Amino acid sequence: MSDFLQYLISGLAVGCGFALLASGLVTIHRVTRVVNFAQGMFAVVAGLTAGSLLSAGLPHGLAEVAAVAVAGAAGLLVGLIATGRRGTSAQSALIVTLGLGFVAYAVEIMIWGDNPRSHPGLGGSVQFAGAFVQKQSFLVIGVTAVVFAALWLFFNRSYPGKALSACASNPYAARAVGIDVTRMGLVAFALGGMLGGTAGVLLTPMLPISYNSDVLLITNGFAAAVLGGLNRPGPALAGALVLGVAEAMVAGYYEAAYQTVVALALMLAIMIWQSSRRTALQEETAR
Amino acid sequence: MTPVVPPVVEVGDLVVRYGTATALDRVSLTVGAGELVALVGPNGAGKSSLVNAIMGIVRPASGRVRVSGRVALVPEGRQMFGDLSVDDNLRLGAWRRRGRPGARDTSRVYEVLPELTRVRHQRAGTLSGGQQQMVAFGRALMAEPDVVVVDELSLGLAPMVTAGLAEHLRSLNAGRGLAVLLIEQNARLALDLCGRGYVLEAGRIRAQGSADELARSAEVAAAYLGGPATTAEPGGSGPEGTGPDGTKRGAAKGGGTGPGGAVSGREARP
């Protein structure tokens, strides 16, 4: 029972990290219709930057916030390159983000090398219902809850948040009322970068990362995000938590190497289900 | 025919191209302060390109678009932010004025369009076509415009609903001196409502004049009003009179005065 609880909580924590990453994907896709394949890179950059800043003597908190800001800047840069030119299609921008993800590999290897790195998080563990759980797991869960609440407030209660939603809902009408849709897309990319960065700084103490960890992160983040059709953060959060727990259970009771297979299988199943549902809806509408 | 009042919208020799296709070919028109002006034309005439050029959504290849004061758009097909509430749709209409005190106060729109009050918290995507058109109106009014471009007022709406909306436009024009450029396929509606008009075909202005002149023109009557040719050629200056359906038509509101001073003029050149 204590093993189960331990896997469950650590799985929830990792799932929260995936959820943050997925929420960045969703934010960018909602506003720009671009599937940002560079999303995992933001987490890697922030995780590695936080480690470097902590090594340089910056205190905890400040180092992580600075790393998240760097990821936000990386998001802005990716957005500028991928969507800054007027008239760029979402499909073209998707390819650009994929390419930028590979370019980032070279930059990351130059700065941090190719060995996995980690940095100390909230050290120690606590005994909880007989299970020993890392304090970092509770930190990840708590921060994710706060971030999702803040995101909800931003999109549902603030004027700029409503304007971002308006761009997602109807870009033509948004332009007609004077909203700069391209600029809002860049805001979404910067926000997506910060969300990915938050995932990176929180997960790195639990899962050492290297330049190519973005593949694992984007696979899981994308699997979670597709659950909400890449547009709804709520289902993405639910999907990410299911994914995190499923992977922790597979790793705990069976074999860690099959974790990614779980994510890929889940993503595939959801995409097949969604496409068959969409086809059924289209047929219904056509009647 | 040019208005006797200072123009709030002035389009001169405007050319809009999409790749090698020319959507607008040296189009010129003006809308005076407080005027109601119609632009009629069939599908593919270039009406939407003209709207987009006036709104700064597309960049002209050559020519000029000069807007004195604020311009707002009631877009074709309503174009709601369907997931957002009516209130939020209206507030976003004030985006250009954000930061100004009271800019997002929607109460002035509910005074003009009281029908929207009871659906203010409803998602705009769930409203009927007529209600959505009213929201689109209200959203445009939130910008406190000097001129409103109304793109296809009647599209997809029942005649009764369209008549009610036209009445709203008329009273806003009369009460607030709001200038209106009404872009319509329904020429009868447009020419009944407006004092002056233009006919756009294949990207060019084919005729212009007072609504009466246009309604009496053989070409316009045959092509847009479904009636036989009557008398005058468009382009000249004819007397105000009766519409093609025999109803008395109001004079152009060209003598009206626009609200306030120009606060956000815009000039677009290629």
XYZ file of C-alpha atoms in Angstrom, chain A residues 83-259:
177
model
C 4.923 33.532 -36.603
C 6.359 37.049 -36.691
C 6.040 37.322 -40.471
C 2.513 38.298 -41.438
C 0.640 35.592 -43.290
C 2.719 32.637 -42.063
C 0.464 29.587 -41.968
C 0.144 27.472 -38.824
C 1.546 24.503 -40.733
C 4.657 26.420 -41.781
C 5.098 27.709 -38.245
C 4.870 24.140 -36.889
C 7.770 23.068 -39.131
C 9.754 26.131 -38.006
C 9.248 25.253 -34.326
C 10.419 21.706 -35.040
C 13.541 23.072 -36.714
C 14.200 25.511 -33.883
C 14.007 22.621 -31.421
C 16.898 20.960 -33.269
C 18.868 24.212 -33.469
C 18.458 24.501 -29.705
C 20.207 21.118 -29.291
C 23.414 22.605 -30.676
C 23.185 25.681 -28.454
C 22.446 23.602 -25.341
C 25.356 21.206 -26.009
C 27.673 24.191 -26.473
C 26.619 25.711 -23.146
C 25.915 22.717 -20.910
C 27.450 19.701 -22.661
C 25.562 16.507 -23.371
C 25.470 14.859 -19.933
C 22.238 14.792 -17.947
C 22.133 17.449 -15.248
C 20.089 18.035 -12.189
C 19.955 20.634 -9.483
C 18.886 20.390 -5.870
C 15.254 21.121 -5.264
C 13.347 21.001 -2.028
C 15.441 18.364 -0.279
C 14.301 15.540 1.930
C 11.152 13.505 2.146
C 8.181 13.220 4.411
C 6.376 10.156 5.657
C 2.824 10.211 4.449
C 0.424 7.359 5.308
C 3.368 5.008 5.575
C 4.990 6.119 2.330
C 8.131 8.218 1.989
C 7.419 11.012 -0.482
C 9.911 13.615 -1.735
C 9.102 17.134 -0.548
C 9.799 18.277 -4.125
C 6.736 16.258 -5.238
C 4.498 18.318 -2.975
C 6.159 21.515 -4.210
C 5.483 20.567 -7.836
C 1.843 19.751 -7.067
C 1.358 22.994 -5.101
C 2.996 25.233 -7.698
C 0.987 23.589 -10.488
C -2.253 24.209 -8.600
C -1.324 27.882 -8.153
C -0.265 28.268 -11.805
C -3.475 26.701 -13.131
C -5.578 28.903 -10.845
C -3.671 31.965 -12.053
C -4.126 30.881 -15.671
C -7.865 30.454 -15.131
C -8.104 33.909 -13.569
C -6.026 35.439 -16.344
C -8.089 33.974 -19.189
C -11.489 34.331 -17.532
C -11.248 37.499 -15.476
C -8.654 39.821 -17.013
C -9.090 42.060 -20.059
C -5.807 41.021 -21.763
C -6.716 37.379 -21.071
C -10.094 37.889 -22.726
C -8.347 39.525 -25.672
C -6.099 36.460 -26.005
C -9.187 34.234 -25.908
C -10.799 36.481 -28.525
C -7.836 35.951 -30.858
C -8.289 32.218 -30.419
C -12.047 32.411 -30.906
C -12.165 34.643 -33.980
C -8.936 36.208 -35.291
C -10.770 38.269 -37.953
C -13.137 39.830 -35.419
C -10.191 40.400 -33.083
C -8.420 42.358 -35.834
C -11.629 44.251 -36.534
C -11.828 45.545 -32.948
C -8.180 46.560 -33.097
C -6.451 43.672 -31.336
C -3.017 43.010 -32.821
C -3.375 39.268 -33.352
C 0.277 38.751 -34.284
C 1.416 40.486 -31.113
C -1.023 38.471 -29.047
C 0.456 35.341 -30.616
C 3.868 36.448 -29.375
C 2.429 37.005 -25.900
C 1.077 33.448 -26.055
C 4.492 32.109 -27.076
C 6.163 33.977 -24.195
C 3.537 32.649 -21.788
C 3.984 29.160 -23.222
C 7.731 29.511 -22.725
C 7.259 30.446 -19.085
C 4.876 27.552 -18.491
C 7.324 25.132 -20.098
C 10.115 26.724 -18.077
C 8.171 26.286 -14.845
C 7.809 22.596 -15.676
C 11.553 22.400 -16.307
C 12.708 24.007 -13.050
C 10.272 21.892 -11.034
C 11.020 18.554 -12.711
C 14.815 18.798 -13.025
C 15.461 17.944 -9.326
C 13.334 14.802 -9.820
C 14.345 13.825 -13.361
C 17.870 14.801 -14.485
C 17.689 16.375 -17.936
C 19.949 16.834 -20.910
C 19.650 18.578 -24.248
C 17.473 15.811 -25.745
C 15.105 15.391 -22.797
C 12.698 17.597 -24.742
C 11.583 14.534 -26.722
C 10.307 12.772 -23.606
C 8.758 16.005 -22.296
C 7.032 17.032 -25.525
C 5.734 13.491 -26.058
C 4.079 13.506 -22.661
C 2.975 17.126 -22.882
C 1.493 16.607 -26.333
C -0.247 13.395 -25.230
C -1.883 15.333 -22.399
C -2.746 18.358 -24.540
C -4.462 16.348 -27.287
C -6.940 15.103 -24.711
C -8.412 18.624 -24.715
C -8.093 18.961 -28.475
C -5.051 21.202 -27.852
C -7.466 23.948 -26.834
C -8.658 23.213 -23.308
C -6.299 23.343 -20.329
C -8.651 21.443 -18.003
C -8.667 18.148 -19.915
C -4.941 18.625 -20.561
C -4.374 18.753 -16.788
C -6.493 15.645 -16.269
C -4.699 13.843 -19.094
C -1.288 14.799 -17.742
C -2.132 13.536 -14.249
C -3.390 10.208 -15.638
C -0.264 9.949 -17.743
C 2.080 10.759 -14.854
C 0.444 8.246 -12.533
C 0.274 5.530 -15.227
C 3.951 5.976 -16.005
C 4.910 5.928 -12.320
C 2.949 2.710 -11.842
C 4.546 1.111 -14.909
C 7.997 2.153 -13.699
C 7.311 1.077 -10.110
C 5.652 -2.261 -10.699
C 7.087 -3.215 -14.060
C 9.844 -1.545 -16.076
C 10.851 2.137 -16.310
C 11.842 1.729 -19.955
C 8.168 1.331 -20.916
C 7.146 4.757 -19.578
